[in-house]
Short mmCIF file of C-alpha atoms in Angstrom, two decimals:
data_model
loop_
_atom_site.label_atom_id
_atom_site.label_comp_id
_atom_site.label_asym_id
_atom_site.label_seq_id
_atom_site.Cartn_x
_atom_site.Cartn_y
_atom_site.Cartn_z
CA UNK A 83 87.02 69.18 132.74
CA UNK A 84 83.42 68.49 131.69
CA UNK A 85 82.17 69.80 135.18
CA UNK A 86 84.62 73.16 134.91
CA UNK A 87 82.89 73.69 131.06
CA UNK A 88 79.55 73.79 132.75
CA UNK A 89 80.49 76.04 135.52
CA UNK A 90 81.70 78.51 133.18
CA UNK A 91 78.75 78.28 130.74
CA UNK A 92 75.68 78.44 133.25
CA UNK A 93 76.76 81.93 134.55
CA UNK A 94 77.10 83.42 130.75
CA UNK A 95 73.36 81.64 129.71
CA UNK A 96 71.10 83.51 132.46
CA UNK A 97 72.22 86.88 131.53
CA UNK A 98 71.46 85.98 128.12
CA UNK A 99 68.00 84.40 128.75
CA UNK A 100 67.50 87.53 131.47
CA UNK A 101 68.10 89.98 128.42
CA UNK A 102 66.19 88.18 125.81
CA UNK A 103 63.02 88.12 128.30
CA UNK A 104 63.57 91.80 129.15
CA UNK A 105 63.75 92.74 125.57
CA UNK A 106 60.52 90.66 124.72
CA UNK A 107 58.55 93.03 127.11
CA UNK A 108 59.66 96.23 125.55
CA UNK A 109 56.84 96.25 122.76
CA UNK A 110 54.21 95.98 125.64
CA UNK A 111 55.98 98.73 127.45
CA UNK A 112 56.16 100.75 124.73
CA UNK A 113 52.32 100.08 123.67
CA UNK A 114 51.33 100.75 127.45
CA UNK A 115 53.16 104.22 127.22
CA UNK A 116 50.93 105.00 123.99
CA UNK A 117 47.69 103.68 126.04
CA UNK A 118 48.94 106.10 128.97
CA UNK A 119 49.23 109.19 126.91
CA UNK A 120 46.23 108.55 125.04
CA UNK A 121 44.22 108.63 128.09
CA UNK A 122 46.02 111.05 130.65
CA UNK A 123 47.59 113.03 128.04
CA UNK A 124 44.45 115.27 127.08
CA UNK A 125 43.84 115.88 130.71
CA UNK A 126 47.25 117.46 130.93
CA UNK A 127 47.67 119.17 127.50
CA UNK A 128 45.50 122.19 126.58
CA UNK A 129 44.78 122.27 122.83
CA UNK A 130 41.98 123.64 120.54
CA UNK A 131 42.34 121.80 117.05
CA UNK A 132 40.48 125.04 115.39
CA UNK A 133 42.16 127.81 116.92
CA UNK A 134 45.34 129.31 114.97
CA UNK A 135 47.81 131.67 116.12
CA UNK A 136 49.82 133.05 113.03
CA UNK A 137 52.29 134.56 115.08
CA UNK A 138 53.61 131.52 116.32
CA UNK A 139 53.61 129.71 113.12
CA UNK A 140 56.54 127.42 111.67
CA UNK A 141 58.33 127.82 115.24
CA UNK A 142 61.10 125.14 115.41
CA UNK A 143 61.38 122.92 118.42
CA UNK A 144 61.96 124.29 121.67
CA UNK A 145 60.86 128.24 120.77
CA UNK A 146 59.04 130.65 122.76
CA UNK A 147 55.63 131.49 121.30
CA UNK A 148 53.83 134.69 121.93
CA UNK A 149 51.84 133.38 125.37
CA UNK A 150 55.23 132.67 127.17
CA UNK A 151 55.13 128.77 127.02
CA UNK A 152 57.48 126.91 125.04
CA UNK A 153 56.62 124.89 121.90
CA UNK A 154 58.54 121.64 122.95
CA UNK A 155 58.07 119.92 119.40
CA UNK A 156 57.52 123.13 117.29
CA UNK A 157 54.37 124.60 115.54
CA UNK A 158 53.18 123.75 112.20
CA UNK A 159 51.73 126.42 109.35
CA UNK A 160 48.99 127.54 111.20
CA UNK A 161 51.08 128.06 114.61
CA UNK A 162 49.19 125.06 116.41
CA UNK A 163 51.40 123.39 119.02
CA UNK A 164 52.79 119.95 117.60
CA UNK A 165 53.41 118.44 121.13
CA UNK A 166 49.69 118.84 121.78
CA UNK A 167 48.40 117.51 118.01
CA UNK A 168 50.53 114.40 118.81
CA UNK A 169 48.98 113.93 122.23
CA UNK A 170 45.69 114.25 120.84
CA UNK A 171 46.25 112.20 117.67
CA UNK A 172 47.42 109.50 120.07
CA UNK A 173 43.99 109.28 121.67
CA UNK A 174 42.19 109.52 118.35
CA UNK A 175 44.33 106.30 117.13
CA UNK A 176 43.39 104.71 120.11
CA UNK A 177 39.87 105.63 120.06
CA UNK A 178 39.63 104.63 116.69
CA UNK A 179 41.45 101.29 116.78
CA UNK A 180 39.71 100.10 119.84
CA UNK A 181 36.35 100.65 118.60
CA UNK A 182 36.93 99.07 115.13
CA UNK A 183 38.52 96.14 116.64
CA UNK A 184 36.20 95.78 119.15
CA UNK A 185 33.20 95.68 116.44
CA UNK A 186 35.04 93.60 114.10
CA UNK A 187 35.72 91.12 117.17
CA UNK A 188 32.23 91.22 118.20
CA UNK A 189 30.66 90.47 114.62
CA UNK A 190 33.09 88.17 113.44
CA UNK A 191 33.56 85.53 116.55
CA UNK A 192 29.69 85.57 116.88
CA UNK A 193 29.35 84.92 112.87
CA UNK A 194 32.14 82.43 112.86
CA UNK A 195 31.53 80.22 115.92
CA UNK A 196 27.78 80.13 114.54
CA UNK A 197 29.03 78.97 111.30
CA UNK A 198 31.73 76.70 112.38
CA UNK A 199 29.48 75.03 115.24
CA UNK A 200 26.19 74.51 113.06
CA UNK A 201 27.13 74.49 110.04
CA UNK A 202 24.79 74.29 107.63
CA UNK A 203 23.07 77.28 105.67
CA UNK A 204 24.70 79.33 108.14
CA UNK A 205 28.05 78.51 106.94
CA UNK A 206 27.10 78.45 103.61
CA UNK A 207 26.06 81.82 103.53
CA UNK A 208 29.09 83.04 105.26
CA UNK A 209 31.41 81.39 102.79
CA UNK A 210 29.53 83.70 100.09
CA UNK A 211 29.90 86.46 102.04
CA UNK A 212 33.82 85.76 102.22
CA UNK A 213 34.21 85.33 98.48
CA UNK A 214 32.49 88.49 97.87
CA UNK A 215 34.28 90.78 100.25
CA UNK A 216 37.48 89.59 99.58
CA UNK A 217 37.19 90.40 95.72
CA UNK A 218 37.74 94.06 97.05
CA UNK A 219 40.74 95.34 98.55
CA UNK A 220 39.96 96.19 102.13
CA UNK A 221 41.72 99.63 102.17
CA UNK A 222 40.02 100.40 98.84
CA UNK A 223 36.51 99.56 99.95
CA UNK A 224 37.22 101.80 103.31
CA UNK A 225 37.76 104.66 100.91
CA UNK A 226 34.92 103.97 98.99
CA UNK A 227 33.05 104.23 101.83
CA UNK A 228 34.52 106.96 103.77
CA UNK A 229 34.33 108.96 100.72
CA UNK A 230 30.63 108.81 100.01
CA UNK A 231 29.68 109.93 103.29
CA UNK A 232 30.40 113.34 105.63
CA UNK A 233 33.37 112.73 107.30
CA UNK A 234 32.97 111.52 111.17
CA UNK A 235 34.86 109.35 113.54
CA UNK A 236 31.54 107.01 113.20
CA UNK A 237 32.26 106.69 109.44
CA UNK A 238 35.52 105.54 109.83
CA UNK A 239 35.16 103.05 112.43
CA UNK A 240 32.14 101.64 110.08
CA UNK A 241 34.70 101.63 107.02
CA UNK A 242 37.63 99.70 108.44
CA UNK A 243 34.99 97.32 109.87
CA UNK A 244 33.34 96.41 106.66
CA UNK A 245 36.08 94.12 106.04
CA UNK A 246 37.99 93.62 109.51
CA UNK A 247 35.55 91.09 110.88
CA UNK A 248 36.52 88.36 108.13
CA UNK A 249 39.86 87.69 110.12
CA UNK A 250 38.05 87.13 113.17
CA UNK A 251 35.05 85.19 111.61
CA UNK A 252 37.91 82.54 109.91
CA UNK A 253 39.47 81.91 112.89
CA UNK A 254 36.60 81.18 115.14
CA UNK A 255 35.21 79.02 112.58
CA UNK A 256 38.03 77.23 112.30
CA UNK A 257 38.66 76.55 116.05
CA UNK A 258 34.94 75.72 116.34
CA UNK A 259 34.87 73.27 113.24
CA UNK A 260 37.40 71.33 115.51
CA UNK A 261 35.91 71.70 118.60
CA UNK A 262 32.30 70.48 117.86
CA UNK A 263 33.57 66.79 117.64
CA UNK A 264 35.27 66.41 120.35
CA UNK A 265 34.47 64.27 123.31
CA UNK A 266 32.82 66.57 125.83
CA UNK A 267 30.92 68.58 123.30
CA UNK A 268 29.53 65.27 122.12
CA UNK A 269 28.66 64.53 126.19
CA UNK A 270 26.96 68.20 126.51
CA UNK A 271 24.88 67.26 123.51
CA UNK A 272 23.85 63.96 124.86
CA UNK A 273 23.15 65.34 127.94
CA UNK A 274 20.58 67.55 126.53
CA UNK A 275 22.36 70.84 126.83
CA UNK A 276 21.28 73.38 124.35
CA UNK A 277 23.41 74.40 121.18
CA UNK A 278 23.62 77.92 122.38
CA UNK A 279 25.05 76.78 125.75
CA UNK A 280 27.37 74.33 124.35
CA UNK A 281 28.86 77.04 121.77
CA UNK A 282 28.96 79.80 124.87
CA UNK A 283 30.62 77.50 127.32
CA UNK A 284 32.48 74.82 125.26
CA UNK A 285 33.92 76.28 122.03
CA UNK A 286 34.01 80.00 122.73
CA UNK A 287 36.34 80.24 125.35
CA UNK A 288 38.86 78.45 123.24
CA UNK A 289 38.81 81.11 120.69
CA UNK A 290 40.03 83.49 123.57
CA UNK A 291 44.00 83.15 122.93
CA UNK A 292 43.84 83.46 118.88
CA UNK A 293 41.06 86.26 118.84
CA UNK A 294 43.38 88.29 121.36
CA UNK A 295 46.42 88.03 119.13
CA UNK A 296 44.42 88.68 115.69
CA UNK A 297 43.10 91.71 117.59
CA UNK A 298 46.54 92.79 118.01
CA UNK A 299 47.74 92.79 114.68
CA UNK A 300 44.54 93.89 113.41
CA UNK A 301 44.68 97.26 115.84
CA UNK A 302 48.13 98.23 113.75
CA UNK A 303 46.32 97.87 110.67
CA UNK A 304 43.62 99.77 111.76
CA UNK A 305 45.73 102.68 113.15
CA UNK A 306 47.84 102.86 109.93
CA UNK A 307 44.59 102.62 107.79
CA UNK A 308 42.76 105.55 109.49
CA UNK A 309 46.17 107.77 109.43
CA UNK A 310 46.05 107.09 105.47
CA UNK A 311 42.40 107.90 105.21
CA UNK A 312 43.33 111.15 107.22
CA UNK A 313 45.90 112.00 105.10
CA UNK A 314 43.90 111.30 101.94
CA UNK A 315 41.45 114.16 103.31
CA UNK A 316 38.62 111.49 103.65
CA UNK A 317 39.13 110.20 107.19
CA UNK A 318 38.33 112.39 110.07
CA UNK A 319 36.67 115.67 109.83
CA UNK A 320 39.68 118.67 110.55
CA UNK A 321 37.96 119.12 114.00
CA UNK A 322 39.47 115.98 115.29
CA UNK A 323 43.28 115.64 115.44
CA UNK A 324 44.74 112.82 113.85
CA UNK A 325 48.51 112.10 112.80
CA UNK A 326 47.57 111.43 109.22
CA UNK A 327 46.21 115.06 109.03
CA UNK A 328 49.21 116.27 110.90
CA UNK A 329 51.56 114.51 108.48
CA UNK A 330 49.62 115.60 105.37
CA UNK A 331 49.57 119.51 106.87
CA UNK A 332 53.48 119.32 107.19
CA UNK A 333 54.09 117.58 103.35
CA UNK A 334 54.81 120.98 102.08
CA UNK A 335 57.22 122.12 104.32
CA UNK A 336 59.36 119.12 104.47
CA UNK A 337 62.51 120.57 103.35
CA UNK A 338 62.42 123.72 105.88
CA UNK A 339 59.96 122.73 108.69
CA UNK A 340 60.65 119.00 108.55
CA UNK A 341 59.23 118.52 112.45
CA UNK A 342 55.86 119.04 111.21
CA UNK A 343 55.40 115.95 109.45
CA UNK A 344 58.17 113.88 110.90
CA UNK A 345 57.52 113.95 114.42
CA UNK A 346 54.14 112.51 113.97
CA UNK A 347 55.47 110.13 111.42
CA UNK A 348 57.73 108.66 113.94
CA UNK A 349 55.03 108.30 116.55
CA UNK A 350 52.51 106.41 114.15
CA UNK A 351 55.53 104.10 113.12
CA UNK A 352 56.89 103.41 116.49
CA UNK A 353 53.18 102.60 117.59
CA UNK A 354 52.62 100.22 114.51
CA UNK A 355 56.45 98.42 114.76
CA UNK A 356 55.54 97.82 118.74
CA UNK A 357 52.29 96.72 118.19
CA UNK A 358 53.00 94.50 115.12
CA UNK A 359 55.97 92.89 117.21
CA UNK A 360 53.43 92.00 120.13
CA UNK A 361 50.80 90.38 118.00
CA UNK A 362 53.64 88.19 116.59
CA UNK A 363 53.93 87.41 120.22
CA UNK A 364 50.92 86.57 121.04
CA UNK A 365 50.13 84.69 117.92
CA UNK A 366 53.40 82.52 118.55
CA UNK A 367 51.80 81.98 122.06
CA UNK A 368 47.97 81.12 121.07
CA UNK A 369 47.81 81.56 117.26
CA UNK A 370 46.94 77.65 116.62
CA UNK A 371 44.35 77.63 119.65
CA UNK A 372 44.12 75.41 122.45
CA UNK A 373 41.60 72.55 122.12
CA UNK A 374 42.89 70.43 124.38
#
């Protein structure tokens, strides 16, 4: 009887594991599609964000435009093709997200590693900087910085990086503190290996997993924050397409031309949700770090 039960359970368990494994890859596939659209899409879709066509304004999805083409996702209040705007908005979101996360990661990892490994004055100064910056809400500080200067992509990246590096510094500092007393680190110091070499070879490699997991989550937050700044009109300039701008341009037509704000909102939501799930998966795997 026991043998027959095992024979029946095995075929049902394997498909369930297969389905779970397949579902766990969906976020990575979705994010990969967004990256592909961001890189290749602008090469295939011609779009001028400044050009307007009043004859084609507020067309429903699938309508014919004056040039003979088809507006597959409709047009906005100035006659601009919505599909092209979403494609170019994906490129902007990826560009701002990657640039901000890369800058924050570089600054945070370097500062956190130095403070955690060498301790002393560097660690004390970094702790005080944490206290000062954490006293201000990150998005509020970004709004103040972005609103004080002329709008540009570089300004948005710097505004979002102003506090984005703190998370990377804290994670790296914690790992460096736990690794600086490890036997192989002590052995390297006894052999006379310079401190910066010990830090680069025996400490920083162990931060890769947690930093990548954190970078994925930060990417989602940065994309959402950039869309919020552009929605408020203090983010990217009008010549740079942003999902936040598209949503803001369609808010006055929500009752009739719903697609102007809804479709880019769906595109933004799908990216944020899937990047968040992917970040949670990476955090579950690497979040605590591996120091063995």
